[in-house]
mmCIF file of C-alpha atoms in Angstrom:
data_model
loop_
_atom_site.group_PDB
_atom_site.id
_atom_site.type_symbol
_atom_site.label_atom_id
_atom_site.label_comp_id
_atom_site.label_asym_id
_atom_site.label_seq_id
_atom_site.Cartn_x
_atom_site.Cartn_y
_atom_site.Cartn_z
ATOM 1 C CA MET G 1 93.893 118.410 -9.704
ATOM 2 C CA THR G 2 92.815 118.788 -13.127
ATOM 3 C CA GLN G 3 95.574 117.046 -14.602
ATOM 4 C CA LYS G 4 96.032 113.242 -14.140
ATOM 5 C CA ILE G 5 99.428 111.736 -13.298
ATOM 6 C CA ARG G 6 100.462 109.550 -16.514
ATOM 7 C CA ILE G 7 101.576 106.001 -15.103
ATOM 8 C CA GLY G 8 103.517 103.353 -16.916
ATOM 9 C CA ILE G 9 104.091 100.132 -15.536
ATOM 10 C CA ALA G 10 107.343 97.949 -16.196
ATOM 11 C CA GLY G 11 107.169 94.329 -15.965
ATOM 12 C CA TYR G 12 103.342 92.650 -15.918
ATOM 13 C CA GLY G 13 102.861 89.879 -13.735
ATOM 14 C CA ASN G 14 101.036 89.188 -10.080
ATOM 15 C CA LEU G 15 102.470 92.690 -9.044
ATOM 16 C CA GLY G 16 101.687 94.462 -12.357
ATOM 17 C CA ARG G 17 98.329 93.407 -12.553
ATOM 18 C CA GLY G 18 97.388 94.398 -8.698
ATOM 19 C CA VAL G 19 99.075 97.853 -9.607
ATOM 20 C CA GLU G 20 96.742 98.250 -12.663
ATOM 21 C CA ALA G 21 93.733 97.350 -10.691
ATOM 22 C CA ALA G 22 94.989 99.852 -8.045
ATOM 23 C CA ILE G 23 95.404 102.600 -10.622
ATOM 24 C CA GLY G 24 92.057 102.181 -11.802
ATOM 25 C CA GLN G 25 90.883 102.917 -8.050
ATOM 26 C CA ASN G 26 92.348 106.451 -8.250
ATOM 27 C CA GLU G 27 90.615 109.096 -10.302
ATOM 28 C CA ASP G 28 93.842 111.121 -10.335
ATOM 29 C CA MET G 29 96.002 108.759 -12.308
ATOM 30 C CA GLU G 30 96.072 107.260 -15.579
ATOM 31 C CA LEU G 31 97.762 104.104 -16.937
ATOM 32 C CA VAL G 32 98.923 104.787 -20.510
ATOM 33 C CA ALA G 33 101.188 101.978 -21.051
ATOM 34 C CA VAL G 34 102.626 98.834 -20.138
ATOM 35 C CA PHE G 35 106.191 97.763 -20.995
ATOM 36 C CA SER G 36 107.035 94.004 -20.833
ATOM 37 C CA ARG G 37 109.746 91.568 -21.734
ATOM 38 C CA ARG G 38 107.320 89.033 -23.357
ATOM 39 C CA ASP G 39 105.737 89.509 -26.596
ATOM 40 C CA PRO G 40 103.262 92.583 -26.180
ATOM 41 C CA ALA G 41 100.532 90.590 -28.049
ATOM 42 C CA SER G 42 100.527 87.842 -25.577
ATOM 43 C CA VAL G 43 99.940 90.165 -22.874
ATOM 44 C CA GLN G 44 96.229 90.214 -21.679
ATOM 45 C CA LEU G 45 95.612 93.533 -19.159
ATOM 46 C CA LEU G 46 92.593 94.031 -17.360
ATOM 47 C CA SER G 47 91.990 97.420 -19.334
ATOM 48 C CA ALA G 48 91.889 96.230 -23.099
ATOM 49 C CA GLU G 49 92.272 100.061 -24.110
ATOM 50 C CA VAL G 50 95.955 100.240 -22.509
ATOM 51 C CA PRO G 51 98.414 99.573 -25.059
ATOM 52 C CA VAL G 52 101.595 97.094 -24.351
ATOM 53 C CA TYR G 53 104.896 97.514 -25.727
ATOM 54 C CA ALA G 54 108.256 95.864 -25.573
ATOM 55 C CA MET G 55 110.802 96.869 -22.648
ATOM 56 C CA GLN G 56 113.293 97.491 -24.785
ATOM 57 C CA ASP G 57 111.187 100.611 -26.627
ATOM 58 C CA VAL G 58 110.429 101.920 -23.266
ATOM 59 C CA ALA G 59 113.169 104.779 -23.578
ATOM 60 C CA LYS G 60 110.907 106.275 -26.356
ATOM 61 C CA TYR G 61 108.097 107.317 -23.913
ATOM 62 C CA THR G 62 109.794 109.454 -21.596
ATOM 63 C CA GLU G 63 107.477 112.457 -22.573
ATOM 64 C CA GLN G 64 104.248 110.327 -22.019
ATOM 65 C CA ILE G 65 104.944 108.993 -18.316
ATOM 66 C CA ASP G 66 105.048 110.902 -15.607
ATOM 67 C CA VAL G 67 106.170 107.905 -13.043
ATOM 68 C CA MET G 68 106.990 104.566 -14.163
ATOM 69 C CA ILE G 69 106.253 101.969 -11.740
ATOM 70 C CA LEU G 70 108.633 98.985 -11.693
ATOM 71 C CA CYS G 71 106.844 95.409 -10.933
ATOM 72 C CA GLY G 72 109.831 92.968 -11.955
ATOM 73 C CA GLY G 73 111.336 90.683 -9.692
ATOM 74 C CA SER G 74 113.897 91.696 -7.245
ATOM 75 C CA LYS G 75 116.451 88.870 -7.738
ATOM 76 C CA SER G 76 117.452 89.649 -11.559
ATOM 77 C CA ASP G 77 114.828 92.278 -12.798
ATOM 78 C CA LEU G 78 114.929 95.313 -10.646
ATOM 79 C CA PRO G 79 118.793 95.283 -10.284
ATOM 80 C CA GLU G 80 119.054 95.604 -13.927
ATOM 81 C CA GLN G 81 115.814 97.612 -14.642
ATOM 82 C CA GLY G 82 115.921 99.815 -11.606
ATOM 83 C CA PRO G 83 119.216 102.115 -12.290
ATOM 84 C CA ALA G 84 118.280 102.169 -16.055
ATOM 85 C CA LEU G 85 114.730 103.234 -16.007
ATOM 86 C CA ALA G 86 115.577 105.814 -12.962
ATOM 87 C CA ALA G 87 117.529 108.061 -15.551
ATOM 88 C CA LEU G 88 114.836 108.086 -17.640
ATOM 89 C CA PHE G 89 111.614 108.383 -15.393
ATOM 90 C CA ASN G 90 110.700 109.273 -11.868
ATOM 91 C CA THR G 91 110.020 105.511 -10.494
ATOM 92 C CA VAL G 92 108.305 103.452 -7.763
ATOM 93 C CA ASP G 93 109.514 99.956 -6.945
ATOM 94 C CA SER G 94 109.142 96.932 -4.653
ATOM 95 C CA PHE G 95 112.479 95.829 -4.180
ATOM 96 C CA ASP G 96 112.402 93.548 -1.296
ATOM 97 C CA THR G 97 115.881 91.617 -1.238
ATOM 98 C CA HIS G 98 116.350 93.570 2.393
ATOM 99 C CA ALA G 99 120.135 92.983 2.802
ATOM 100 C CA LYS G 100 121.101 94.207 -0.700
ATOM 101 C CA ILE G 101 118.693 97.183 -0.313
ATOM 102 C CA PRO G 102 121.824 99.688 0.237
ATOM 103 C CA GLU G 103 123.436 98.205 -2.461
ATOM 104 C CA TYR G 104 120.636 98.902 -4.903
ATOM 105 C CA PHE G 105 119.922 102.068 -3.318
ATOM 106 C CA GLU G 106 123.409 103.278 -4.548
ATOM 107 C CA ALA G 107 122.905 101.785 -7.859
ATOM 108 C CA VAL G 108 119.673 103.574 -8.226
ATOM 109 C CA ASP G 109 120.422 106.987 -6.839
ATOM 110 C CA GLN G 110 123.207 108.190 -8.757
ATOM 111 C CA PRO G 111 121.349 107.823 -12.141
ATOM 112 C CA ALA G 112 118.332 109.546 -10.702
ATOM 113 C CA ARG G 113 120.203 112.347 -9.363
ATOM 114 C CA GLU G 114 121.860 112.953 -12.573
ATOM 115 C CA HIS G 115 118.854 112.955 -14.607
ATOM 116 C CA GLY G 116 116.720 115.145 -12.040
ATOM 117 C CA LYS G 117 114.497 112.279 -11.256
ATOM 118 C CA THR G 118 113.059 110.888 -8.187
ATOM 119 C CA ALA G 119 113.148 107.057 -7.145
ATOM 120 C CA LEU G 120 111.204 105.459 -4.291
ATOM 121 C CA LEU G 121 112.444 102.101 -3.486
ATOM 122 C CA SER G 122 111.186 99.350 -1.829
ATOM 123 C CA VAL G 123 107.619 100.498 -1.274
ATOM 124 C CA GLY G 124 105.327 97.655 -2.286
ATOM 125 C CA TRP G 125 104.942 93.579 -1.840
ATOM 126 C CA ASP G 126 104.044 90.996 -4.291
ATOM 127 C CA PRO G 127 100.720 89.411 -2.995
ATOM 128 C CA ALA G 128 101.598 85.598 -4.640
ATOM 129 C CA LYS G 129 104.715 86.123 -2.651
ATOM 130 C CA ASN G 130 104.015 87.480 0.720
ATOM 131 C CA ILE G 131 100.405 86.094 1.330
ATOM 132 C CA PRO G 132 101.565 82.484 1.297
ATOM 133 C CA SER G 133 104.413 83.852 3.759
ATOM 134 C CA ALA G 134 102.140 85.897 5.896
ATOM 135 C CA VAL G 135 99.707 82.976 6.135
ATOM 136 C CA ARG G 136 102.501 80.883 7.627
ATOM 137 C CA LYS G 137 103.733 83.455 10.143
ATOM 138 C CA VAL G 138 100.517 84.547 11.367
ATOM 139 C CA PHE G 139 99.860 80.727 12.578
ATOM 140 C CA TRP G 140 103.155 80.548 14.168
ATOM 141 C CA ARG G 141 102.616 83.937 15.778
ATOM 142 C CA ILE G 142 99.328 83.225 17.145
ATOM 143 C CA LEU G 143 100.524 79.533 18.593
ATOM 144 C CA LEU G 144 103.719 81.525 20.040
ATOM 145 C CA PHE G 145 101.781 84.640 21.856
ATOM 146 C CA TYR G 146 98.493 83.325 22.325
ATOM 147 C CA ILE G 147 98.328 79.261 23.098
ATOM 148 C CA PHE G 148 101.901 78.949 24.391
ATOM 149 C CA ALA G 149 101.399 82.448 26.707
ATOM 150 C CA ILE G 150 98.007 80.464 27.799
ATOM 151 C CA LEU G 151 99.878 77.539 28.491
ATOM 152 C CA VAL G 152 102.581 79.304 30.531
ATOM 153 C CA ILE G 153 100.077 80.911 32.624
ATOM 154 C CA SER G 154 97.704 77.509 33.094
ATOM 155 C CA LEU G 155 101.099 75.847 34.212
ATOM 156 C CA ILE G 156 102.099 78.795 36.772
ATOM 157 C CA ILE G 157 98.717 79.890 38.316
ATOM 158 C CA PRO G 158 96.170 77.327 39.716
ATOM 159 C CA TYR G 159 92.822 77.635 38.246
ATOM 160 C CA ASN G 160 90.907 78.207 41.499
ATOM 161 C CA SER G 161 93.082 81.251 42.346
ATOM 162 C CA PRO G 162 91.027 83.393 44.231
ATOM 163 C CA ARG G 163 92.590 86.652 42.373
ATOM 164 C CA LEU G 164 91.459 85.235 39.160
ATOM 165 C CA LEU G 165 87.776 85.992 37.404
ATOM 166 C CA SER G 166 85.300 84.044 39.571
ATOM 167 C CA ASN G 167 81.690 84.899 38.868
ATOM 168 C CA GLU G 168 80.993 88.575 37.559
ATOM 169 C CA ILE G 169 83.220 91.145 35.582
ATOM 170 C CA SER G 170 83.713 93.319 38.796
ATOM 171 C CA ASP G 171 85.204 90.315 40.711
ATOM 172 C CA ILE G 172 88.269 90.342 38.563
ATOM 173 C CA SER G 173 91.423 91.726 40.982
ATOM 174 C CA VAL G 174 94.423 91.371 38.979
ATOM 175 C CA SER G 175 95.608 90.268 35.174
ATOM 176 C CA PRO G 176 96.795 86.736 35.004
ATOM 177 C CA PHE G 177 99.913 87.941 33.033
ATOM 178 C CA THR G 178 100.644 90.449 36.111
ATOM 179 C CA LEU G 179 100.570 87.049 38.652
ATOM 180 C CA VAL G 180 102.984 85.466 36.674
ATOM 181 C CA PHE G 181 105.470 88.062 37.031
ATOM 182 C CA GLU G 182 104.672 88.374 40.794
ATOM 183 C CA ASN G 183 105.189 84.669 41.205
ATOM 184 C CA ALA G 184 108.354 85.499 39.521
ATOM 185 C CA GLY G 185 109.502 87.758 42.157
ATOM 186 C CA LEU G 186 108.905 90.743 39.939
ATOM 187 C CA ALA G 187 108.008 93.712 42.349
ATOM 188 C CA PHE G 188 107.251 96.218 39.489
ATOM 189 C CA ALA G 189 105.072 93.457 37.422
ATOM 190 C CA ALA G 190 101.764 95.665 37.734
ATOM 191 C CA ALA G 191 103.098 98.893 36.762
ATOM 192 C CA LEU G 192 105.117 97.095 33.751
ATOM 193 C CA MET G 193 101.697 95.360 32.819
ATOM 194 C CA ASN G 194 99.947 98.720 32.841
ATOM 195 C CA ALA G 195 102.295 100.188 30.714
ATOM 196 C CA VAL G 196 102.245 97.458 28.106
ATOM 197 C CA ILE G 197 98.671 97.238 28.257
ATOM 198 C CA LEU G 198 98.402 100.959 28.096
ATOM 199 C CA THR G 199 100.769 100.624 24.889
ATOM 200 C CA ALA G 200 98.828 98.200 23.165
ATOM 201 C CA VAL G 201 95.564 100.219 23.533
ATOM 202 C CA LEU G 202 96.888 103.229 22.176
ATOM 203 C CA SER G 203 98.571 101.282 19.329
ATOM 204 C CA ALA G 204 95.310 99.668 18.661
ATOM 205 C CA GLY G 205 93.308 102.436 19.191
ATOM 206 C CA SER G 206 95.362 104.533 16.133
ATOM 207 C CA SER G 207 95.456 101.891 13.760
ATOM 208 C CA GLY G 208 91.944 100.998 14.176
ATOM 209 C CA MET G 209 91.064 104.604 13.473
ATOM 210 C CA TYR G 210 93.074 104.471 10.669
ATOM 211 C CA ALA G 211 91.672 101.275 8.951
ATOM 212 C CA SER G 212 88.300 101.866 9.855
ATOM 213 C CA THR G 213 88.477 105.785 8.073
ATOM 214 C CA ARG G 214 90.278 103.976 5.097
ATOM 215 C CA MET G 215 87.988 101.169 5.240
ATOM 216 C CA LEU G 216 84.749 103.833 4.783
ATOM 217 C CA PHE G 217 86.382 105.873 2.235
ATOM 218 C CA ALA G 218 87.055 102.463 0.032
ATOM 219 C CA LEU G 219 83.427 101.562 0.440
ATOM 220 C CA ALA G 220 82.012 105.108 -0.499
ATOM 221 C CA LYS G 221 84.278 104.955 -3.598
ATOM 222 C CA GLU G 222 82.859 101.565 -4.621
ATOM 223 C CA GLY G 223 79.403 102.851 -3.961
ATOM 224 C CA LYS G 224 78.825 100.594 -1.097
ATOM 225 C CA ALA G 225 78.866 103.592 1.447
ATOM 226 C CA PRO G 226 77.306 107.118 1.240
ATOM 227 C CA LYS G 227 79.202 109.175 -1.317
ATOM 228 C CA VAL G 228 79.899 112.001 1.144
ATOM 229 C CA PHE G 229 82.707 109.754 2.832
ATOM 230 C CA ALA G 230 84.589 109.533 -0.559
ATOM 231 C CA LYS G 231 85.701 113.312 -0.291
ATOM 232 C CA LEU G 232 89.035 114.243 0.010
ATOM 233 C CA SER G 233 90.492 117.111 1.825
ATOM 234 C CA SER G 234 93.128 119.418 -0.128
ATOM 235 C CA SER G 235 95.473 117.493 1.793
ATOM 236 C CA GLY G 236 94.170 114.429 0.890
ATOM 237 C CA VAL G 237 92.661 112.865 3.873
ATOM 238 C CA PRO G 238 89.033 111.506 4.128
ATOM 239 C CA ARG G 239 87.954 113.831 6.727
ATOM 240 C CA ASN G 240 84.554 113.085 6.403
ATOM 241 C CA ALA G 241 85.210 109.244 6.665
ATOM 242 C CA LEU G 242 87.532 110.359 9.710
ATOM 243 C CA TYR G 243 84.696 112.287 11.268
ATOM 244 C CA ALA G 244 82.157 109.606 11.213
ATOM 245 C CA THR G 245 84.673 106.959 12.537
ATOM 246 C CA THR G 246 85.494 109.501 15.517
ATOM 247 C CA LEU G 247 81.967 110.137 16.420
ATOM 248 C CA ILE G 248 81.329 106.395 16.733
ATOM 249 C CA ALA G 249 84.400 105.698 18.750
ATOM 250 C CA ALA G 250 83.283 108.482 21.015
ATOM 251 C CA LEU G 251 80.468 106.290 22.057
ATOM 252 C CA CYS G 252 82.695 104.628 24.405
ATOM 253 C CA PHE G 253 82.277 107.889 27.047
ATOM 254 C CA LEU G 254 78.723 106.997 27.426
ATOM 255 C CA SER G 255 79.669 104.409 29.796
ATOM 256 C CA TYR G 256 80.560 107.274 32.254
ATOM 257 C CA ILE G 257 76.912 108.421 31.975
ATOM 258 C CA TYR G 258 74.712 105.519 31.613
ATOM 259 C CA GLY G 259 76.978 102.891 33.543
ATOM 260 C CA GLU G 260 80.155 101.407 32.235
ATOM 261 C CA ASN G 261 78.872 97.764 32.250
ATOM 262 C CA THR G 262 75.859 98.388 29.952
ATOM 263 C CA VAL G 263 77.220 100.593 27.721
ATOM 264 C CA TYR G 264 80.467 98.734 27.318
ATOM 265 C CA LEU G 265 78.878 95.335 26.812
ATOM 266 C CA TRP G 266 76.739 97.204 23.993
ATOM 267 C CA LEU G 267 79.657 98.286 22.393
ATOM 268 C CA LEU G 268 81.636 95.205 22.704
ATOM 269 C CA ASN G 269 78.824 92.593 21.567
ATOM 270 C CA ALA G 270 77.983 95.162 18.548
ATOM 271 C CA SER G 271 81.822 95.232 17.505
ATOM 272 C CA GLY G 272 83.152 91.748 18.550
ATOM 273 C CA MET G 273 80.396 90.199 17.085
ATOM 274 C CA THR G 274 80.598 91.476 13.792
ATOM 275 C CA GLY G 275 84.235 90.301 13.699
ATOM 276 C CA PHE G 276 82.480 86.769 13.623
ATOM 277 C CA ILE G 277 80.393 87.555 11.100
ATOM 278 C CA ALA G 278 83.460 88.550 8.810
ATOM 279 C CA TRP G 279 84.855 85.202 9.330
ATOM 280 C CA LEU G 280 81.850 83.571 8.490
ATOM 281 C CA GLY G 281 81.751 85.672 5.054
ATOM 282 C CA ILE G 282 85.369 85.095 4.556
ATOM 283 C CA ALA G 283 84.968 81.140 5.069
ATOM 284 C CA VAL G 284 81.843 81.351 2.628
ATOM 285 C CA SER G 285 83.901 83.190 0.089
ATOM 286 C CA HIS G 286 86.888 81.128 0.073
ATOM 287 C CA TYR G 287 84.530 78.134 -0.377
ATOM 288 C CA ARG G 288 82.608 79.338 -3.286
ATOM 289 C CA PHE G 289 85.719 80.780 -5.015
ATOM 290 C CA ARG G 290 87.262 77.508 -5.284
ATOM 291 C CA LYS G 291 84.114 76.083 -6.184
ATOM 292 C CA GLY G 292 83.491 78.567 -8.962
ATOM 293 C CA TYR G 293 87.150 78.065 -10.002
ATOM 294 C CA VAL G 294 86.935 74.728 -10.723
ATOM 295 C CA ALA G 295 83.315 74.667 -12.014
ATOM 296 C CA GLN G 296 84.725 76.563 -14.782
ATOM 297 C CA GLY G 297 87.336 74.178 -15.662
ATOM 298 C CA ARG G 298 90.160 75.965 -14.476
ATOM 299 C CA ASN G 299 93.527 74.568 -13.052
ATOM 300 C CA LEU G 300 93.910 75.093 -9.388
ATOM 301 C CA ASN G 301 97.480 74.833 -10.087
ATOM 302 C CA ASP G 302 97.229 78.233 -11.879
ATOM 303 C CA LEU G 303 96.403 79.739 -8.469
ATOM 304 C CA PRO G 304 99.302 81.908 -6.830
ATOM 305 C CA TYR G 305 98.227 80.671 -3.733
ATOM 306 C CA GLN G 306 96.126 77.516 -2.311
ATOM 307 C CA SER G 307 95.036 77.270 1.297
ATOM 308 C CA SER G 308 95.443 73.882 2.775
ATOM 309 C CA PHE G 309 92.567 71.783 3.665
ATOM 310 C CA PHE G 310 89.872 72.746 1.499
ATOM 311 C CA PRO G 311 86.956 71.917 1.642
ATOM 312 C CA TYR G 312 87.365 71.105 5.461
ATOM 313 C CA GLY G 313 88.942 74.052 6.217
ATOM 314 C CA PRO G 314 86.457 76.705 5.370
ATOM 315 C CA ILE G 315 83.789 74.092 6.201
ATOM 316 C CA PHE G 316 85.236 74.007 9.926
ATOM 317 C CA ALA G 317 85.995 77.577 10.007
ATOM 318 C CA PHE G 318 82.298 78.466 9.340
ATOM 319 C CA GLY G 319 80.815 76.006 11.626
ATOM 320 C CA LEU G 320 82.973 77.132 14.419
ATOM 321 C CA CYS G 321 82.255 80.809 14.207
ATOM 322 C CA LEU G 322 78.630 80.013 13.837
ATOM 323 C CA ILE G 323 78.209 77.979 16.706
ATOM 324 C CA ILE G 324 80.768 80.884 18.746
ATOM 325 C CA THR G 325 78.167 83.717 17.201
ATOM 326 C CA LEU G 326 74.795 82.045 18.204
ATOM 327 C CA GLY G 327 76.052 80.630 21.421
ATOM 328 C CA GLN G 328 76.956 83.674 23.234
ATOM 329 C CA TYR G 329 73.883 83.604 25.166
ATOM 330 C CA TYR G 330 73.940 79.893 25.815
ATOM 331 C CA ASP G 331 74.315 79.581 29.204
ATOM 332 C CA ASN G 332 71.237 81.746 29.952
ATOM 333 C CA PHE G 333 69.195 79.643 27.476
ATOM 334 C CA ARG G 334 70.190 76.567 29.505
ATOM 335 C CA GLN G 335 69.345 77.619 32.634
ATOM 336 C CA GLY G 336 65.921 79.489 31.779
ATOM 337 C CA ASN G 337 67.324 82.884 32.969
ATOM 338 C CA ILE G 338 66.435 85.180 30.040
ATOM 339 C CA VAL G 339 66.778 88.747 30.053
ATOM 340 C CA TRP G 340 65.671 90.338 26.972
ATOM 341 C CA GLY G 341 67.709 93.425 27.611
ATOM 342 C CA GLU G 342 71.003 91.678 27.794
ATOM 343 C CA PHE G 343 69.802 89.085 25.228
ATOM 344 C CA ILE G 344 69.287 92.152 22.573
ATOM 345 C CA ALA G 345 73.062 93.621 23.714
ATOM 346 C CA THR G 346 74.289 90.093 23.330
ATOM 347 C CA TYR G 347 73.029 90.023 19.600
ATOM 348 C CA ILE G 348 73.133 93.337 18.716
ATOM 349 C CA GLY G 349 76.062 92.839 16.049
ATOM 350 C CA ILE G 350 73.946 90.247 14.196
ATOM 351 C CA ILE G 351 70.845 92.796 14.244
ATOM 352 C CA ILE G 352 73.124 95.721 12.827
ATOM 353 C CA PHE G 353 74.611 93.490 10.306
ATOM 354 C CA LEU G 354 71.302 92.254 8.896
ATOM 355 C CA VAL G 355 69.799 95.710 8.683
ATOM 356 C CA ILE G 356 72.707 97.006 6.668
ATOM 357 C CA TRP G 357 73.208 93.940 4.615
ATOM 358 C CA ALA G 358 69.413 93.677 3.717
ATOM 359 C CA GLY G 359 69.288 97.504 3.075
ATOM 360 C CA TYR G 360 72.041 96.978 0.685
ATOM 361 C CA LYS G 361 71.021 93.840 -0.901
ATOM 362 C CA LEU G 362 67.480 95.730 -1.809
ATOM 363 C CA SER G 363 68.663 99.398 -2.909
ATOM 364 C CA LYS G 364 71.334 97.501 -5.137
ATOM 365 C CA LYS G 365 69.003 94.594 -5.881
ATOM 366 C CA THR G 366 72.242 92.178 -5.643
ATOM 367 C CA ARG G 367 71.940 88.419 -5.904
ATOM 368 C CA PHE G 368 74.280 85.459 -5.281
ATOM 369 C CA VAL G 369 76.626 84.875 -8.193
ATOM 370 C CA ALA G 370 76.339 81.029 -9.834
ATOM 371 C CA TYR G 371 79.595 79.369 -10.076
ATOM 372 C CA GLN G 372 79.575 79.649 -13.830
ATOM 373 C CA GLU G 373 78.677 83.353 -13.545
ATOM 374 C CA MET G 374 82.024 84.257 -11.406
ATOM 375 C CA GLN G 375 84.319 86.358 -13.276
ATOM 376 C CA PHE G 376 88.191 85.338 -12.713
ATOM 377 C CA PRO G 377 91.223 87.092 -14.439
ATOM 378 C CA GLU G 378 92.242 85.237 -17.590
ATOM 379 C CA ALA G 379 95.374 84.623 -16.347
ATOM 380 C CA VAL G 380 95.671 84.525 -12.601
ATOM 381 C CA LYS G 381 99.270 83.233 -12.603
ATOM 382 C CA SER G 382 102.098 84.450 -15.065
ATOM 383 C CA PRO G 383 105.800 85.566 -15.333
ATOM 384 C CA ARG G 384 106.856 88.721 -13.163
ATOM 385 C CA SER G 385 107.388 90.106 -16.360
#
């Protein structure tokens, strides 16, 4: 595409700032103006060269903007601005009052049709509003689907049941979930659980393929991975990143050549260990973010969301993940039964991480950022528009 899509933002708060940052990551888009109900002189953008105009003057810029992204609030802003702006521009908004979406659709659809415009509704979310909600929901979902499920299984199936895992992976005979169904008198339990597991595996595989491909593409765009993975096909798909992801995923088929336990354990530890390493990084980042924010004299009340139990939360998470990460081979150490092939396979994820981390650090000559040198947005929290 030789000509960039000219974007306007209506309403500049947490959502508007996120949209501005996202536009900067897309080479085929250009932010040309921001419109706000506040005094334009008081609005500080991430991009100083982009002008800010008063919302009442938005009709003057219909020829300069291809798409207007509406970042106002769903309660009062969008019901008024959505229909009005849909008559002037092609619009995209994040209206999230679910019960009123049909009503809002009718209000926006008519002016858009009458003026030959396209309006996309309810396609985004406000991180300041949704992240706290998501954090709370994840906690209760883990409690319900994991902790409660384990509790139910432990109350129904004896810990010494001969049908459970006893010594080695090869000793397992049936899933504990299947045993629960069988004890409940459901003869089709095995087939049902197989269908559930197969569906879950397919879902996890497809979502993992998508997420890994886009993650590699994003890293390449930021210069943190080879540039070849940043290329898009004519249909907008990062095929090089997809090919690389598929090639890595296909390594699982080696289990049929070299023995299922050997290859499976190497792949499992290479991927599973990096998950704990990622959480270690999250704990460190959260801790240093809060410390740096306060060290620069900023007010924590300005943050859209504050995690509870700081600093004990990230410290506990770091310590727990570190113990789990380093203690994978603890039982063998305790018994003095060290098999170096198994030892390397167990900690291969750490080795891969250190090689990639050290290579990037040396090639980019990066360093840890001191608290006083950390950069934060000038206005982390502000009105929606």
